[in-house]
PDB file of C-alpha atoms in Angstrom:
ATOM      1  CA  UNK A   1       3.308   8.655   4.691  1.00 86.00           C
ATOM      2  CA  UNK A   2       5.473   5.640   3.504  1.00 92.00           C
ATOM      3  CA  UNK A   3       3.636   2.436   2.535  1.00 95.00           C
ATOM      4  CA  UNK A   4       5.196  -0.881   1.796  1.00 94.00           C
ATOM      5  CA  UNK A   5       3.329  -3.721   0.563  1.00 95.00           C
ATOM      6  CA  UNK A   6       4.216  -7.056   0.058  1.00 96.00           C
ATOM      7  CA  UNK A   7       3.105 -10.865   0.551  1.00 97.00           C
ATOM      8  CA  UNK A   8       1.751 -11.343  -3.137  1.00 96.00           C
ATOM      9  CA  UNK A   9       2.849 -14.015  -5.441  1.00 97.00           C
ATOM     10  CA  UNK A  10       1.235 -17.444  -7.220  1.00 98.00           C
ATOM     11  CA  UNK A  11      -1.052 -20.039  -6.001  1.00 98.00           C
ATOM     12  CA  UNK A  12      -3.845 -22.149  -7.175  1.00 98.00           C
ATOM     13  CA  UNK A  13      -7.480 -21.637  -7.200  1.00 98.00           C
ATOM     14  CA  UNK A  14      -8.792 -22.077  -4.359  1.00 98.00           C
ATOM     15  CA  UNK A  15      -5.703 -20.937  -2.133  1.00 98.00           C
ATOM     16  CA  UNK A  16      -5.145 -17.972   0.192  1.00 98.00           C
ATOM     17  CA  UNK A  17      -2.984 -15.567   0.394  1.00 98.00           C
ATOM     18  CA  UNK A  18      -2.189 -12.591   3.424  1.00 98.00           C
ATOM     19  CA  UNK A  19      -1.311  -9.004   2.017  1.00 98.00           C
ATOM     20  CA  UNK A  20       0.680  -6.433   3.891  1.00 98.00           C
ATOM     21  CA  UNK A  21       1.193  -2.619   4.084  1.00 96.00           C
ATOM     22  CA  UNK A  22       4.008  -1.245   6.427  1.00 95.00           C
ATOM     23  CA  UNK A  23       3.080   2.434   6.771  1.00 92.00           C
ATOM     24  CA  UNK A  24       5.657   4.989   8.388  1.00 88.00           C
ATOM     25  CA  UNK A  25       5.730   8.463   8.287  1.00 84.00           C
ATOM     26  CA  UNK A  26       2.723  10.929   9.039  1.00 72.00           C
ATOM     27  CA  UNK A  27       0.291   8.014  10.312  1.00 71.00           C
ATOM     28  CA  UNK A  28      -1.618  10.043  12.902  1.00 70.00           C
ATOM     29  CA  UNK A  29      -3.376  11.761   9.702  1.00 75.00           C
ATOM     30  CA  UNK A  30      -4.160   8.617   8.628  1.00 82.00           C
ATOM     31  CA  UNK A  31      -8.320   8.168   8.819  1.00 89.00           C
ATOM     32  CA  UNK A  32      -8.525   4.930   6.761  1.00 93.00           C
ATOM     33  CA  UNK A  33      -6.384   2.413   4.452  1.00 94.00           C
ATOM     34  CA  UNK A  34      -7.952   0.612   1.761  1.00 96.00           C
ATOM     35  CA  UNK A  35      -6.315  -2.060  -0.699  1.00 98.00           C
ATOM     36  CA  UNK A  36      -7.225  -1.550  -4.539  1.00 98.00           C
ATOM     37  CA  UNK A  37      -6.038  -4.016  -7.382  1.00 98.00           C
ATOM     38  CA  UNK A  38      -5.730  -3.343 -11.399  1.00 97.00           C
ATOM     39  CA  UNK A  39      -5.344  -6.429 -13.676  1.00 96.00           C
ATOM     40  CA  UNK A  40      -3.481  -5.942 -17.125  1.00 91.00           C
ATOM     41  CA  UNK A  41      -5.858  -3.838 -19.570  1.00 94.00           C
ATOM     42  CA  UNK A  42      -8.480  -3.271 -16.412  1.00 96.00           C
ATOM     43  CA  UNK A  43      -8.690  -0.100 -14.501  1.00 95.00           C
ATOM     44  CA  UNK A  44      -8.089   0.025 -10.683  1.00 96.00           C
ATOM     45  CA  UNK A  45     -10.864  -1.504  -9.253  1.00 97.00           C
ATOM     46  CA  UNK A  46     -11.762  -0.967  -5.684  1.00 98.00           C
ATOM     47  CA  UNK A  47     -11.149  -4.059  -3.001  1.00 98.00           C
ATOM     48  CA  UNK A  48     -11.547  -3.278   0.653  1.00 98.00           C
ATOM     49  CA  UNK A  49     -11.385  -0.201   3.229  1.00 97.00           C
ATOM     50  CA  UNK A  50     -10.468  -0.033   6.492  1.00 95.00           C
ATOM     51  CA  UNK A  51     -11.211   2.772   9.277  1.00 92.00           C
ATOM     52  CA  UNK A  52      -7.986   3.441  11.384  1.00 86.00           C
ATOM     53  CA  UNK A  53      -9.718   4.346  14.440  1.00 87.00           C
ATOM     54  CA  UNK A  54     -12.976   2.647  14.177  1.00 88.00           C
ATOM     55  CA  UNK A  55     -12.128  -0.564  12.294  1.00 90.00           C
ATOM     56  CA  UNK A  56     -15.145  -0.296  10.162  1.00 93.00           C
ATOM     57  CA  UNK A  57     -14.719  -2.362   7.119  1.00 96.00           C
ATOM     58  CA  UNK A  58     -16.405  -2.119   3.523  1.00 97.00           C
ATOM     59  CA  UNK A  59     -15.585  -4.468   0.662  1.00 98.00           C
ATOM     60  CA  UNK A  60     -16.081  -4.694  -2.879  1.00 97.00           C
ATOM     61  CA  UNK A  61     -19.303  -7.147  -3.815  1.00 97.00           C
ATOM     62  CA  UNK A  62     -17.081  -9.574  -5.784  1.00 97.00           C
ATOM     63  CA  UNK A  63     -14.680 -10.078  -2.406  1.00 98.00           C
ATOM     64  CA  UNK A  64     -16.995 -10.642   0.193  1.00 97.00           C
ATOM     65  CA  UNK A  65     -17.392 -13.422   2.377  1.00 97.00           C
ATOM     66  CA  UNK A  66     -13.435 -14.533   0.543  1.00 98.00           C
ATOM     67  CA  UNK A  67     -11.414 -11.823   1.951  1.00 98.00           C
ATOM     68  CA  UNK A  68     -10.565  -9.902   4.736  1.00 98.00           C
ATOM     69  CA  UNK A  69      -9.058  -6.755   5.474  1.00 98.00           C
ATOM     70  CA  UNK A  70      -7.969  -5.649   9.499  1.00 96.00           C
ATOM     71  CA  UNK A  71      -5.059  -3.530  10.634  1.00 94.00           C
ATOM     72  CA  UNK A  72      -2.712  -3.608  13.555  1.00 92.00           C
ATOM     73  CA  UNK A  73      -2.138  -0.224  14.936  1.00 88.00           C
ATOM     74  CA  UNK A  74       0.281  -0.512  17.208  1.00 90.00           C
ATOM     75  CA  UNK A  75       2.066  -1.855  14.326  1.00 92.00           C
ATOM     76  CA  UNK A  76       0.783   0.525  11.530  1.00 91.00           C
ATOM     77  CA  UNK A  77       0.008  -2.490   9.346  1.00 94.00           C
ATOM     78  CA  UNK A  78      -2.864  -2.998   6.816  1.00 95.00           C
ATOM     79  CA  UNK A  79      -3.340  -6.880   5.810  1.00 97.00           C
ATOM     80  CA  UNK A  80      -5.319  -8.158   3.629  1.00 98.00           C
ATOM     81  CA  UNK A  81      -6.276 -11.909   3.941  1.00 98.00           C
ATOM     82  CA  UNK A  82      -7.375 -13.578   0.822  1.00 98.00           C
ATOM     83  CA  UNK A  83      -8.834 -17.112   0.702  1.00 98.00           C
ATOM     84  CA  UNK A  84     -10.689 -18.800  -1.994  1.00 98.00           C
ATOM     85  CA  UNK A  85      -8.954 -16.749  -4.383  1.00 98.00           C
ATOM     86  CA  UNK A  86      -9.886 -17.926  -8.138  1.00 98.00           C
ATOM     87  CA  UNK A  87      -7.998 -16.534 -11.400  1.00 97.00           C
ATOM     88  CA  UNK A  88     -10.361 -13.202 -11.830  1.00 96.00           C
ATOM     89  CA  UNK A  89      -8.636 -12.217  -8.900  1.00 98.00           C
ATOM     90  CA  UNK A  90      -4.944 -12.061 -10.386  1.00 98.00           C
ATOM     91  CA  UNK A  91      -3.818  -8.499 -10.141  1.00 98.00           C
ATOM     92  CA  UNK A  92      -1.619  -6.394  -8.712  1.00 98.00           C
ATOM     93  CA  UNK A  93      -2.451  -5.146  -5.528  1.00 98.00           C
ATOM     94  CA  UNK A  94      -1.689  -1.860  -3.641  1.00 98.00           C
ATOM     95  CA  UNK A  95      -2.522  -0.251  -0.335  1.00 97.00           C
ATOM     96  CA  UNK A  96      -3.461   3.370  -0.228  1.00 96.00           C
ATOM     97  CA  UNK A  97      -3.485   5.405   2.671  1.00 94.00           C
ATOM     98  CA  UNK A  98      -6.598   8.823   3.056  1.00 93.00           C
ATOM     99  CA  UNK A  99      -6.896  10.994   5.594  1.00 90.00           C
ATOM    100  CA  UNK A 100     -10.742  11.984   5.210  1.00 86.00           C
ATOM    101  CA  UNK A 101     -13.647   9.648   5.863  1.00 82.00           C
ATOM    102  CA  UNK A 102     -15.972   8.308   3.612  1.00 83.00           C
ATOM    103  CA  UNK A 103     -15.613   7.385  -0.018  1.00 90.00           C
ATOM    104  CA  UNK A 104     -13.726   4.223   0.137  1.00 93.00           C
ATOM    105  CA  UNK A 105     -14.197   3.060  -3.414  1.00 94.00           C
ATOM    106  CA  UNK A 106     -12.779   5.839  -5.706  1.00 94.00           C
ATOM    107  CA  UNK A 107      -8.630   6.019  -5.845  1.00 94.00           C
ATOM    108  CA  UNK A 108      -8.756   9.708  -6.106  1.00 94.00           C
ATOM    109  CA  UNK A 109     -10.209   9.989  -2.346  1.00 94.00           C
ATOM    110  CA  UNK A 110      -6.679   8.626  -1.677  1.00 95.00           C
ATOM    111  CA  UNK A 111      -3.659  10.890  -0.570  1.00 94.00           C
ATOM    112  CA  UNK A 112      -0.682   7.703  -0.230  1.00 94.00           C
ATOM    113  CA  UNK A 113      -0.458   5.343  -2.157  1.00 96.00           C
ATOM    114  CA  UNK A 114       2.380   1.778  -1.909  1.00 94.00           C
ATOM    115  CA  UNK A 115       4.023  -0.121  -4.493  1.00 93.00           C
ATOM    116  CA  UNK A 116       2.424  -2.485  -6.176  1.00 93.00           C
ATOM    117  CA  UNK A 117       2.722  -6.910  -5.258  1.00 97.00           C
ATOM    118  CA  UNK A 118       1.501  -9.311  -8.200  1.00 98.00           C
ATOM    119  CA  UNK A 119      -1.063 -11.572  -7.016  1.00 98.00           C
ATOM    120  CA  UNK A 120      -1.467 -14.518  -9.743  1.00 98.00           C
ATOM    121  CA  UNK A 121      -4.104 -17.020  -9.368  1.00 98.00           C
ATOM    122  CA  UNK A 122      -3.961 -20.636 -11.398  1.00 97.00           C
ATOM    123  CA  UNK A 123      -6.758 -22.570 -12.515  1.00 93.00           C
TER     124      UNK A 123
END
């Protein structure tokens, strides 16, 4: 499995922003996408999760009710809408693809993982 992600980049507080991740390749093993972020000197941190099939979501306390994550399967494409967004939440952001359920938050769950896109946030 391939992942692409892009649609980062800088805006003020209080702005959105839409994340995506193109995945090709192996998708039919996919059971769930998630989107994780790491800011300079910060570990990966968890953001959001996504069930392929099911479209159950989970989120990360400090995101929710600000963002939200959906996918498109007939175009096997993870977003990741971001609104609100205020400075803690410049990072850069990747999508990571697992093929097992359960255990959203830890990276190591995750068998694909995209390239990074910077997401900066100005007060």
């Amino acid at each position: 499995v391939q992942l692409q992600a892009s649609g980062g980049g800088l805006v003020q507080a209080g702005g959105s922003l839409r994340l995506s991740c193109a995945a090709s390749g192996r998708t039919f093993r996919s059971n769930a996408m998630g989107w994780f972020r790491q800011a300079p000197g910060k570990e990966r941190e968890f953001v959001a999760a996504i069930g392929w099939s099911s479209g159950n979501t989970v989120y990360a306390g400090s995101v929710k009710g600000r963002f939200t994550i959906s996918r498109d399967n007939a175009k096997n494409t993870l977003y990741l809408q971001m609104n609100s967004l205020k400075p803690e939440d410049t990072a850069v952001y990747t999508c990571a693809d697992k093929s097992t359920g359960g255990r959203y938050y830890y990276p190591d769950e995750y068998d694909y993982w995209g390239q990074g896109t910077q997401v900066t946030v100005s007060s």
